[in-house]
């Protein structure tokens, strides 16, 4: 059999062997899974500080997981493998699983010149990075999306994100965020964070979804939106919202006009009112800790 999702699931008992393999890398010489029917009970989650909050279950023909503490941490076995191997390209991820678990699935050789037949979709989106506090309006560097993604999924902002989420007073939380979190301007690179000081628009638009009750459901819907392709998607610092980064074309329509059109589309499609701050091209977006953030494979570093 050739390497594919179906072949890997067939070889790994719905993917349970993949969960076991990953968990053993963090907790060697211990029993990491105890299967009872289609449920594995609770085990330690290496992506939540080793707490016993990880529940693994077989849903239909694939093993899935969720964290009893982290509402945003859920998905299937391939999502879990992605956290461990830090590989977002699916084909590369499947090959890595096949290699590491010695599944001996056939790897189909590719023509090294196949890429010449495909479309050239090279596109680099540049944004400015600013060190906290938010009153600092001068950027320290220019980053591409994969670099922002690396910051969000690393432990760099884990402690301050956890600290923010235990603050119950709204004003105190807002002040904490403004003073402690680094931020970026996804819509472009700036000399100074002001609409009039834009150096280059990134052709990116940030849509804020706040105070969601169905965060995981909306996340899945956005990733499968039939009209807009997701460039990046991550949970907001507060933990109850989403930041949806999509591609736009400002060559003929202004940033503000595009935002209004997208906001209307979201209202019509999802019946959700979005934060109007995205209308400003110099809008600041704070960088939280989110190990489950999504990045489109075209932005991966070469």
PDB file of C-alpha atoms in Angstrom:
ATOM      1  CA  UNK A   1       0.000   0.000   0.000  1.00  0.00           C
ATOM      2  CA  UNK A   2       1.091   3.563  -0.710  1.00  0.00           C
ATOM      3  CA  UNK A   3       1.376   6.185   2.012  1.00  0.00           C
ATOM      4  CA  UNK A   4      -2.040   7.757   2.648  1.00  0.00           C
ATOM      5  CA  UNK A   5      -4.246   8.665   5.598  1.00  0.00           C
ATOM      6  CA  UNK A   6      -6.321   5.533   5.101  1.00  0.00           C
ATOM      7  CA  UNK A   7      -3.290   3.238   4.859  1.00  0.00           C
ATOM      8  CA  UNK A   8      -1.725   4.754   7.981  1.00  0.00           C
ATOM      9  CA  UNK A   9      -4.944   4.415   9.981  1.00  0.00           C
ATOM     10  CA  UNK A  10      -5.223   0.782   8.864  1.00  0.00           C
ATOM     11  CA  UNK A  11      -1.665   0.110  10.048  1.00  0.00           C
ATOM     12  CA  UNK A  12      -1.988   1.955  13.369  1.00  0.00           C
ATOM     13  CA  UNK A  13      -5.356   0.759  14.721  1.00  0.00           C
ATOM     14  CA  UNK A  14      -7.296   3.907  13.837  1.00  0.00           C
ATOM     15  CA  UNK A  15      -4.226   5.993  14.760  1.00  0.00           C
ATOM     16  CA  UNK A  16      -3.902   4.853  18.384  1.00  0.00           C
ATOM     17  CA  UNK A  17      -0.349   3.632  17.759  1.00  0.00           C
ATOM     18  CA  UNK A  18       0.564   7.142  16.604  1.00  0.00           C
ATOM     19  CA  UNK A  19      -0.761   8.656  19.835  1.00  0.00           C
ATOM     20  CA  UNK A  20       1.171   6.027  21.801  1.00  0.00           C
ATOM     21  CA  UNK A  21       4.376   6.699  19.840  1.00  0.00           C
ATOM     22  CA  UNK A  22       4.209  10.479  20.392  1.00  0.00           C
ATOM     23  CA  UNK A  23       3.368  10.152  24.085  1.00  0.00           C
ATOM     24  CA  UNK A  24       6.254   7.722  24.645  1.00  0.00           C
ATOM     25  CA  UNK A  25       8.673  10.356  23.318  1.00  0.00           C
ATOM     26  CA  UNK A  26       7.716  12.497  26.307  1.00  0.00           C
ATOM     27  CA  UNK A  27       7.050   9.771  28.873  1.00  0.00           C
ATOM     28  CA  UNK A  28       9.344   6.817  28.107  1.00  0.00           C
ATOM     29  CA  UNK A  29       9.049   3.540  29.984  1.00  0.00           C
ATOM     30  CA  UNK A  30       5.548   4.353  31.213  1.00  0.00           C
ATOM     31  CA  UNK A  31       2.116   3.150  30.178  1.00  0.00           C
ATOM     32  CA  UNK A  32       0.775   6.026  28.095  1.00  0.00           C
ATOM     33  CA  UNK A  33      -2.519   4.524  26.850  1.00  0.00           C
ATOM     34  CA  UNK A  34      -5.041   2.094  28.325  1.00  0.00           C
ATOM     35  CA  UNK A  35      -7.594   1.083  25.718  1.00  0.00           C
ATOM     36  CA  UNK A  36     -11.071   0.094  26.837  1.00  0.00           C
ATOM     37  CA  UNK A  37     -13.300  -0.494  23.865  1.00  0.00           C
ATOM     38  CA  UNK A  38     -13.231   2.718  21.852  1.00  0.00           C
ATOM     39  CA  UNK A  39     -12.031   4.915  24.702  1.00  0.00           C
ATOM     40  CA  UNK A  40      -8.569   5.340  26.176  1.00  0.00           C
ATOM     41  CA  UNK A  41      -9.532   7.219  29.298  1.00  0.00           C
ATOM     42  CA  UNK A  42      -7.423  10.111  30.570  1.00  0.00           C
ATOM     43  CA  UNK A  43      -3.680  10.382  30.029  1.00  0.00           C
ATOM     44  CA  UNK A  44      -0.973  13.024  30.286  1.00  0.00           C
ATOM     45  CA  UNK A  45      -0.885  15.807  27.700  1.00  0.00           C
ATOM     46  CA  UNK A  46       2.665  16.942  26.825  1.00  0.00           C
ATOM     47  CA  UNK A  47       1.153  20.028  25.164  1.00  0.00           C
ATOM     48  CA  UNK A  48      -0.539  21.092  28.390  1.00  0.00           C
ATOM     49  CA  UNK A  49       2.358  20.862  30.811  1.00  0.00           C
ATOM     50  CA  UNK A  50       2.069  17.089  31.260  1.00  0.00           C
ATOM     51  CA  UNK A  51      -1.269  17.350  33.048  1.00  0.00           C
ATOM     52  CA  UNK A  52      -3.598  14.355  33.020  1.00  0.00           C
ATOM     53  CA  UNK A  53      -6.155  16.112  30.843  1.00  0.00           C
ATOM     54  CA  UNK A  54      -5.869  14.318  27.511  1.00  0.00           C
ATOM     55  CA  UNK A  55      -8.785  12.110  26.452  1.00  0.00           C
ATOM     56  CA  UNK A  56      -8.367   9.920  23.348  1.00  0.00           C
ATOM     57  CA  UNK A  57     -11.308   8.198  21.704  1.00  0.00           C
ATOM     58  CA  UNK A  58     -12.013   6.316  18.482  1.00  0.00           C
ATOM     59  CA  UNK A  59     -14.617   8.212  16.487  1.00  0.00           C
ATOM     60  CA  UNK A  60     -15.771   6.041  13.595  1.00  0.00           C
ATOM     61  CA  UNK A  61     -12.597   5.098  11.720  1.00  0.00           C
ATOM     62  CA  UNK A  62     -10.154   7.550  13.286  1.00  0.00           C
ATOM     63  CA  UNK A  63      -8.828   8.263  16.772  1.00  0.00           C
ATOM     64  CA  UNK A  64      -9.439  11.780  18.080  1.00  0.00           C
ATOM     65  CA  UNK A  65      -8.456  13.750  21.152  1.00  0.00           C
ATOM     66  CA  UNK A  66      -9.550  16.607  23.342  1.00  0.00           C
ATOM     67  CA  UNK A  67      -8.167  18.233  26.439  1.00  0.00           C
ATOM     68  CA  UNK A  68     -10.496  18.452  29.457  1.00  0.00           C
ATOM     69  CA  UNK A  69      -8.864  21.737  30.464  1.00  0.00           C
ATOM     70  CA  UNK A  70      -7.915  23.448  27.187  1.00  0.00           C
ATOM     71  CA  UNK A  71     -11.081  24.002  25.175  1.00  0.00           C
ATOM     72  CA  UNK A  72      -9.104  24.842  22.040  1.00  0.00           C
ATOM     73  CA  UNK A  73      -7.028  21.647  22.115  1.00  0.00           C
ATOM     74  CA  UNK A  74      -8.891  19.035  20.107  1.00  0.00           C
ATOM     75  CA  UNK A  75      -8.622  17.257  16.769  1.00  0.00           C
ATOM     76  CA  UNK A  76      -7.709  13.948  15.196  1.00  0.00           C
ATOM     77  CA  UNK A  77      -4.537  11.875  15.374  1.00  0.00           C
ATOM     78  CA  UNK A  78      -2.919  13.698  12.438  1.00  0.00           C
ATOM     79  CA  UNK A  79      -3.447  17.043  14.169  1.00  0.00           C
ATOM     80  CA  UNK A  80      -1.764  15.580  17.262  1.00  0.00           C
ATOM     81  CA  UNK A  81       1.169  14.286  15.210  1.00  0.00           C
ATOM     82  CA  UNK A  82       1.488  17.730  13.673  1.00  0.00           C
ATOM     83  CA  UNK A  83       2.009  19.290  17.118  1.00  0.00           C
ATOM     84  CA  UNK A  84       4.832  16.859  17.830  1.00  0.00           C
ATOM     85  CA  UNK A  85       6.646  16.807  14.485  1.00  0.00           C
ATOM     86  CA  UNK A  86       6.017  20.515  13.778  1.00  0.00           C
ATOM     87  CA  UNK A  87       5.101  19.689  10.178  1.00  0.00           C
ATOM     88  CA  UNK A  88       2.126  21.452   8.577  1.00  0.00           C
ATOM     89  CA  UNK A  89       2.382  19.992   5.076  1.00  0.00           C
ATOM     90  CA  UNK A  90       0.167  16.883   5.047  1.00  0.00           C
ATOM     91  CA  UNK A  91       2.196  14.881   2.535  1.00  0.00           C
ATOM     92  CA  UNK A  92       5.398  15.513   4.476  1.00  0.00           C
ATOM     93  CA  UNK A  93       3.644  14.633   7.745  1.00  0.00           C
ATOM     94  CA  UNK A  94       2.369  11.289   6.414  1.00  0.00           C
ATOM     95  CA  UNK A  95       5.841  10.399   5.177  1.00  0.00           C
ATOM     96  CA  UNK A  96       7.304  11.270   8.597  1.00  0.00           C
ATOM     97  CA  UNK A  97       4.773   9.053  10.406  1.00  0.00           C
ATOM     98  CA  UNK A  98       5.496   6.210   7.996  1.00  0.00           C
ATOM     99  CA  UNK A  99       9.222   6.566   8.646  1.00  0.00           C
ATOM    100  CA  UNK A 100       9.173   7.034  12.425  1.00  0.00           C
ATOM    101  CA  UNK A 101       6.686   4.223  13.130  1.00  0.00           C
ATOM    102  CA  UNK A 102       8.326   1.863  10.596  1.00  0.00           C
ATOM    103  CA  UNK A 103       5.012   1.206   8.854  1.00  0.00           C
ATOM    104  CA  UNK A 104       6.826   0.148   5.651  1.00  0.00           C
ATOM    105  CA  UNK A 105       4.205   1.720   3.407  1.00  0.00           C
ATOM    106  CA  UNK A 106       5.327   2.205  -0.173  1.00  0.00           C
ATOM    107  CA  UNK A 107       6.640   5.675  -0.922  1.00  0.00           C
ATOM    108  CA  UNK A 108       5.815   6.640  -4.473  1.00  0.00           C
ATOM    109  CA  UNK A 109       8.791   8.303  -6.091  1.00  0.00           C
ATOM    110  CA  UNK A 110       8.098  11.744  -7.467  1.00  0.00           C
ATOM    111  CA  UNK A 111       9.534  13.302 -10.571  1.00  0.00           C
ATOM    112  CA  UNK A 112      11.939  15.949  -9.310  1.00  0.00           C
ATOM    113  CA  UNK A 113      10.680  18.305 -12.027  1.00  0.00           C
ATOM    114  CA  UNK A 114       6.977  17.876 -11.236  1.00  0.00           C
ATOM    115  CA  UNK A 115       6.905  21.291  -9.609  1.00  0.00           C
ATOM    116  CA  UNK A 116       7.486  22.894 -13.011  1.00  0.00           C
ATOM    117  CA  UNK A 117       4.048  21.758 -14.135  1.00  0.00           C
ATOM    118  CA  UNK A 118       2.247  23.390 -11.223  1.00  0.00           C
ATOM    119  CA  UNK A 119       1.201  27.021 -10.876  1.00  0.00           C
ATOM    120  CA  UNK A 120       3.628  29.458  -9.307  1.00  0.00           C
ATOM    121  CA  UNK A 121       1.796  30.658  -6.200  1.00  0.00           C
ATOM    122  CA  UNK A 122       4.830  32.167  -4.515  1.00  0.00           C
ATOM    123  CA  UNK A 123       3.609  34.966  -2.294  1.00  0.00           C
ATOM    124  CA  UNK A 124       5.307  36.528   0.697  1.00  0.00           C
ATOM    125  CA  UNK A 125       3.233  38.516   3.154  1.00  0.00           C
ATOM    126  CA  UNK A 126       5.294  40.915   5.243  1.00  0.00           C
ATOM    127  CA  UNK A 127       4.121  42.474   8.500  1.00  0.00           C
ATOM    128  CA  UNK A 128       5.719  44.626  11.189  1.00  0.00           C
ATOM    129  CA  UNK A 129       6.551  43.235  14.627  1.00  0.00           C
ATOM    130  CA  UNK A 130       6.364  45.507  17.681  1.00  0.00           C
ATOM    131  CA  UNK A 131       7.630  44.842  21.184  1.00  0.00           C
ATOM    132  CA  UNK A 132       5.278  45.591  24.079  1.00  0.00           C
ATOM    133  CA  UNK A 133       3.731  47.829  25.305  1.00  0.00           C
ATOM    134  CA  UNK A 134       1.154  48.705  22.642  1.00  0.00           C
ATOM    135  CA  UNK A 135       1.982  52.405  23.033  1.00  0.00           C
ATOM    136  CA  UNK A 136       5.290  51.566  21.345  1.00  0.00           C
ATOM    137  CA  UNK A 137       4.478  52.430  17.722  1.00  0.00           C
ATOM    138  CA  UNK A 138       7.892  51.809  16.165  1.00  0.00           C
ATOM    139  CA  UNK A 139       8.494  48.289  14.791  1.00  0.00           C
ATOM    140  CA  UNK A 140      11.596  46.336  15.726  1.00  0.00           C
ATOM    141  CA  UNK A 141      11.581  44.090  12.646  1.00  0.00           C
ATOM    142  CA  UNK A 142       9.638  42.841   9.630  1.00  0.00           C
ATOM    143  CA  UNK A 143       8.375  39.249   9.707  1.00  0.00           C
ATOM    144  CA  UNK A 144       6.763  36.785   7.333  1.00  0.00           C
ATOM    145  CA  UNK A 145       3.783  34.693   8.417  1.00  0.00           C
ATOM    146  CA  UNK A 146       5.759  31.538   9.197  1.00  0.00           C
ATOM    147  CA  UNK A 147       7.876  33.558  11.638  1.00  0.00           C
ATOM    148  CA  UNK A 148       4.771  34.896  13.401  1.00  0.00           C
ATOM    149  CA  UNK A 149       3.381  31.357  13.479  1.00  0.00           C
ATOM    150  CA  UNK A 150       6.605  30.113  15.106  1.00  0.00           C
ATOM    151  CA  UNK A 151       6.278  32.723  17.865  1.00  0.00           C
ATOM    152  CA  UNK A 152       2.637  31.838  18.571  1.00  0.00           C
ATOM    153  CA  UNK A 153       3.197  28.075  18.695  1.00  0.00           C
ATOM    154  CA  UNK A 154       6.378  28.278  20.779  1.00  0.00           C
ATOM    155  CA  UNK A 155       6.400  28.757  24.558  1.00  0.00           C
ATOM    156  CA  UNK A 156       7.431  32.428  24.223  1.00  0.00           C
ATOM    157  CA  UNK A 157       3.990  33.787  25.163  1.00  0.00           C
ATOM    158  CA  UNK A 158       2.709  30.823  27.168  1.00  0.00           C
ATOM    159  CA  UNK A 159       3.197  32.314  30.643  1.00  0.00           C
ATOM    160  CA  UNK A 160       1.689  35.740  29.919  1.00  0.00           C
ATOM    161  CA  UNK A 161      -1.241  34.139  28.063  1.00  0.00           C
ATOM    162  CA  UNK A 162      -1.963  31.927  31.074  1.00  0.00           C
ATOM    163  CA  UNK A 163      -1.621  34.933  33.400  1.00  0.00           C
ATOM    164  CA  UNK A 164      -4.042  36.982  31.300  1.00  0.00           C
ATOM    165  CA  UNK A 165      -6.698  34.269  31.266  1.00  0.00           C
ATOM    166  CA  UNK A 166      -6.985  34.155  35.056  1.00  0.00           C
ATOM    167  CA  UNK A 167      -7.693  37.898  35.308  1.00  0.00           C
ATOM    168  CA  UNK A 168     -11.434  38.337  35.782  1.00  0.00           C
ATOM    169  CA  UNK A 169     -11.659  42.137  35.786  1.00  0.00           C
ATOM    170  CA  UNK A 170     -12.189  43.346  32.212  1.00  0.00           C
ATOM    171  CA  UNK A 171     -10.335  46.643  32.620  1.00  0.00           C
ATOM    172  CA  UNK A 172      -7.403  44.988  34.381  1.00  0.00           C
ATOM    173  CA  UNK A 173      -7.190  42.351  31.639  1.00  0.00           C
ATOM    174  CA  UNK A 174      -7.212  45.016  28.923  1.00  0.00           C
ATOM    175  CA  UNK A 175      -4.425  46.941  30.688  1.00  0.00           C
ATOM    176  CA  UNK A 176      -2.376  43.765  31.204  1.00  0.00           C
ATOM    177  CA  UNK A 177      -2.663  42.875  27.514  1.00  0.00           C
ATOM    178  CA  UNK A 178      -1.729  46.362  26.344  1.00  0.00           C
ATOM    179  CA  UNK A 179       1.369  46.460  28.555  1.00  0.00           C
ATOM    180  CA  UNK A 180       2.676  42.904  28.294  1.00  0.00           C
ATOM    181  CA  UNK A 181       1.952  41.457  24.846  1.00  0.00           C
ATOM    182  CA  UNK A 182       4.081  41.948  21.737  1.00  0.00           C
ATOM    183  CA  UNK A 183       2.045  42.573  18.621  1.00  0.00           C
ATOM    184  CA  UNK A 184       2.098  42.640  14.818  1.00  0.00           C
ATOM    185  CA  UNK A 185       0.332  44.518  12.038  1.00  0.00           C
ATOM    186  CA  UNK A 186      -0.805  41.695   9.781  1.00  0.00           C
ATOM    187  CA  UNK A 187      -1.964  44.037   7.017  1.00  0.00           C
ATOM    188  CA  UNK A 188       1.481  45.344   6.218  1.00  0.00           C
ATOM    189  CA  UNK A 189       4.919  46.699   7.039  1.00  0.00           C
ATOM    190  CA  UNK A 190       5.076  50.144   8.609  1.00  0.00           C
ATOM    191  CA  UNK A 191       7.656  52.831   9.309  1.00  0.00           C
ATOM    192  CA  UNK A 192       5.460  53.753  12.270  1.00  0.00           C
ATOM    193  CA  UNK A 193       2.149  52.230  13.340  1.00  0.00           C
ATOM    194  CA  UNK A 194      -0.151  54.688  11.675  1.00  0.00           C
ATOM    195  CA  UNK A 195      -2.268  54.260   8.539  1.00  0.00           C
ATOM    196  CA  UNK A 196      -0.360  57.060   6.826  1.00  0.00           C
ATOM    197  CA  UNK A 197       3.012  55.389   7.493  1.00  0.00           C
ATOM    198  CA  UNK A 198       2.308  52.140   5.630  1.00  0.00           C
ATOM    199  CA  UNK A 199       5.339  51.026   3.615  1.00  0.00           C
ATOM    200  CA  UNK A 200       3.810  47.972   1.927  1.00  0.00           C
ATOM    201  CA  UNK A 201       0.401  46.326   2.239  1.00  0.00           C
ATOM    202  CA  UNK A 202       0.602  42.564   2.813  1.00  0.00           C
ATOM    203  CA  UNK A 203      -2.726  41.792   1.111  1.00  0.00           C
ATOM    204  CA  UNK A 204      -3.843  40.313   4.428  1.00  0.00           C
ATOM    205  CA  UNK A 205      -6.926  41.138   6.438  1.00  0.00           C
ATOM    206  CA  UNK A 206      -7.517  40.252  10.100  1.00  0.00           C
ATOM    207  CA  UNK A 207     -11.011  39.359  11.247  1.00  0.00           C
ATOM    208  CA  UNK A 208     -11.679  39.275  15.005  1.00  0.00           C
ATOM    209  CA  UNK A 209     -14.283  36.963  16.501  1.00  0.00           C
ATOM    210  CA  UNK A 210     -14.825  37.731  20.192  1.00  0.00           C
ATOM    211  CA  UNK A 211     -16.598  35.984  23.086  1.00  0.00           C
ATOM    212  CA  UNK A 212     -17.436  32.786  21.204  1.00  0.00           C
ATOM    213  CA  UNK A 213     -19.460  29.995  22.760  1.00  0.00           C
ATOM    214  CA  UNK A 214     -18.761  27.619  19.875  1.00  0.00           C
ATOM    215  CA  UNK A 215     -15.090  28.356  19.191  1.00  0.00           C
ATOM    216  CA  UNK A 216     -14.149  24.910  17.863  1.00  0.00           C
ATOM    217  CA  UNK A 217     -17.196  24.742  15.622  1.00  0.00           C
ATOM    218  CA  UNK A 218     -16.492  28.143  14.087  1.00  0.00           C
ATOM    219  CA  UNK A 219     -12.798  27.286  13.705  1.00  0.00           C
ATOM    220  CA  UNK A 220     -13.694  24.233  11.606  1.00  0.00           C
ATOM    221  CA  UNK A 221     -16.166  26.264   9.551  1.00  0.00           C
ATOM    222  CA  UNK A 222     -13.617  28.986   8.786  1.00  0.00           C
ATOM    223  CA  UNK A 223     -10.960  26.469   7.757  1.00  0.00           C
ATOM    224  CA  UNK A 224     -13.483  25.028   5.313  1.00  0.00           C
ATOM    225  CA  UNK A 225     -15.001  28.310   4.160  1.00  0.00           C
ATOM    226  CA  UNK A 226     -15.906  27.966   0.499  1.00  0.00           C
ATOM    227  CA  UNK A 227     -15.122  31.572  -0.390  1.00  0.00           C
ATOM    228  CA  UNK A 228     -12.057  32.609   1.627  1.00  0.00           C
ATOM    229  CA  UNK A 229      -8.929  30.498   2.079  1.00  0.00           C
ATOM    230  CA  UNK A 230      -7.388  30.726   5.538  1.00  0.00           C
ATOM    231  CA  UNK A 231      -3.785  31.961   5.670  1.00  0.00           C
ATOM    232  CA  UNK A 232      -3.554  31.811   9.485  1.00  0.00           C
ATOM    233  CA  UNK A 233      -6.009  31.082  12.281  1.00  0.00           C
ATOM    234  CA  UNK A 234      -5.366  31.154  16.003  1.00  0.00           C
ATOM    235  CA  UNK A 235      -7.086  31.617  19.353  1.00  0.00           C
ATOM    236  CA  UNK A 236      -7.061  35.117  20.805  1.00  0.00           C
ATOM    237  CA  UNK A 237      -5.133  35.963  23.991  1.00  0.00           C
ATOM    238  CA  UNK A 238      -8.368  35.878  26.017  1.00  0.00           C
ATOM    239  CA  UNK A 239      -9.015  32.273  24.964  1.00  0.00           C
ATOM    240  CA  UNK A 240     -12.626  32.853  23.888  1.00  0.00           C
ATOM    241  CA  UNK A 241     -12.055  34.376  20.462  1.00  0.00           C
ATOM    242  CA  UNK A 242     -10.410  33.721  17.100  1.00  0.00           C
ATOM    243  CA  UNK A 243      -8.106  35.698  14.825  1.00  0.00           C
ATOM    244  CA  UNK A 244      -8.806  34.821  11.186  1.00  0.00           C
ATOM    245  CA  UNK A 245      -6.191  36.003   8.677  1.00  0.00           C
ATOM    246  CA  UNK A 246      -7.283  35.908   5.033  1.00  0.00           C
ATOM    247  CA  UNK A 247      -5.884  37.101   1.740  1.00  0.00           C
ATOM    248  CA  UNK A 248      -7.379  40.108  -0.037  1.00  0.00           C
ATOM    249  CA  UNK A 249      -6.492  42.148  -3.123  1.00  0.00           C
ATOM    250  CA  UNK A 250      -6.066  45.864  -2.498  1.00  0.00           C
ATOM    251  CA  UNK A 251      -4.973  46.678  -6.048  1.00  0.00           C
ATOM    252  CA  UNK A 252      -8.502  47.772  -7.022  1.00  0.00           C
ATOM    253  CA  UNK A 253     -10.457  47.895  -3.739  1.00  0.00           C
ATOM    254  CA  UNK A 254      -9.294  49.711  -0.591  1.00  0.00           C
ATOM    255  CA  UNK A 255      -8.543  47.903   2.652  1.00  0.00           C
ATOM    256  CA  UNK A 256     -11.496  49.533   4.382  1.00  0.00           C
ATOM    257  CA  UNK A 257     -13.930  48.653   1.582  1.00  0.00           C
ATOM    258  CA  UNK A 258     -12.697  45.071   1.553  1.00  0.00           C
ATOM    259  CA  UNK A 259     -13.181  44.815   5.313  1.00  0.00           C
ATOM    260  CA  UNK A 260     -16.766  46.028   5.033  1.00  0.00           C
ATOM    261  CA  UNK A 261     -17.486  43.464   2.313  1.00  0.00           C
ATOM    262  CA  UNK A 262     -15.965  40.604   4.347  1.00  0.00           C
ATOM    263  CA  UNK A 263     -17.800  41.682   7.508  1.00  0.00           C
ATOM    264  CA  UNK A 264     -21.082  41.625   5.574  1.00  0.00           C
ATOM    265  CA  UNK A 265     -20.232  38.196   4.190  1.00  0.00           C
ATOM    266  CA  UNK A 266     -19.565  36.844   7.688  1.00  0.00           C
ATOM    267  CA  UNK A 267     -22.812  38.327   8.997  1.00  0.00           C
ATOM    268  CA  UNK A 268     -24.755  36.706   6.161  1.00  0.00           C
ATOM    269  CA  UNK A 269     -22.916  33.357   6.256  1.00  0.00           C
ATOM    270  CA  UNK A 270     -22.299  32.811   9.976  1.00  0.00           C
ATOM    271  CA  UNK A 271     -24.671  35.346  11.568  1.00  0.00           C
ATOM    272  CA  UNK A 272     -21.778  36.864  13.529  1.00  0.00           C
ATOM    273  CA  UNK A 273     -20.911  40.530  14.011  1.00  0.00           C
ATOM    274  CA  UNK A 274     -17.137  41.024  13.762  1.00  0.00           C
ATOM    275  CA  UNK A 275     -14.938  43.519  15.578  1.00  0.00           C
ATOM    276  CA  UNK A 276     -14.820  46.703  13.467  1.00  0.00           C
ATOM    277  CA  UNK A 277     -11.199  47.435  14.439  1.00  0.00           C
ATOM    278  CA  UNK A 278     -10.017  45.366  11.468  1.00  0.00           C
ATOM    279  CA  UNK A 279     -11.070  48.238   9.227  1.00  0.00           C
ATOM    280  CA  UNK A 280      -7.853  50.086  10.186  1.00  0.00           C
ATOM    281  CA  UNK A 281      -4.891  48.979   8.097  1.00  0.00           C
ATOM    282  CA  UNK A 282      -2.526  49.653  11.029  1.00  0.00           C
ATOM    283  CA  UNK A 283      -4.594  47.561  13.450  1.00  0.00           C
ATOM    284  CA  UNK A 284      -2.478  45.920  16.180  1.00  0.00           C
ATOM    285  CA  UNK A 285      -2.883  42.195  16.788  1.00  0.00           C
ATOM    286  CA  UNK A 286      -1.461  40.846  20.059  1.00  0.00           C
ATOM    287  CA  UNK A 287       0.477  37.579  19.885  1.00  0.00           C
ATOM    288  CA  UNK A 288      -0.732  34.856  22.287  1.00  0.00           C
ATOM    289  CA  UNK A 289       0.322  31.281  22.928  1.00  0.00           C
ATOM    290  CA  UNK A 290      -1.592  28.804  20.764  1.00  0.00           C
ATOM    291  CA  UNK A 291       0.064  25.449  19.993  1.00  0.00           C
ATOM    292  CA  UNK A 292      -2.951  24.541  17.813  1.00  0.00           C
ATOM    293  CA  UNK A 293      -2.675  27.557  15.499  1.00  0.00           C
ATOM    294  CA  UNK A 294      -3.128  26.956  11.761  1.00  0.00           C
ATOM    295  CA  UNK A 295      -0.815  28.213   9.018  1.00  0.00           C
ATOM    296  CA  UNK A 296      -1.388  27.644   5.304  1.00  0.00           C
ATOM    297  CA  UNK A 297       1.345  25.474   3.848  1.00  0.00           C
ATOM    298  CA  UNK A 298       2.292  28.104   1.240  1.00  0.00           C
ATOM    299  CA  UNK A 299       3.813  30.241   4.021  1.00  0.00           C
ATOM    300  CA  UNK A 300       6.159  27.566   5.339  1.00  0.00           C
ATOM    301  CA  UNK A 301       9.817  28.487   5.426  1.00  0.00           C
ATOM    302  CA  UNK A 302      11.885  26.917   2.670  1.00  0.00           C
TER     303      UNK A 302
END
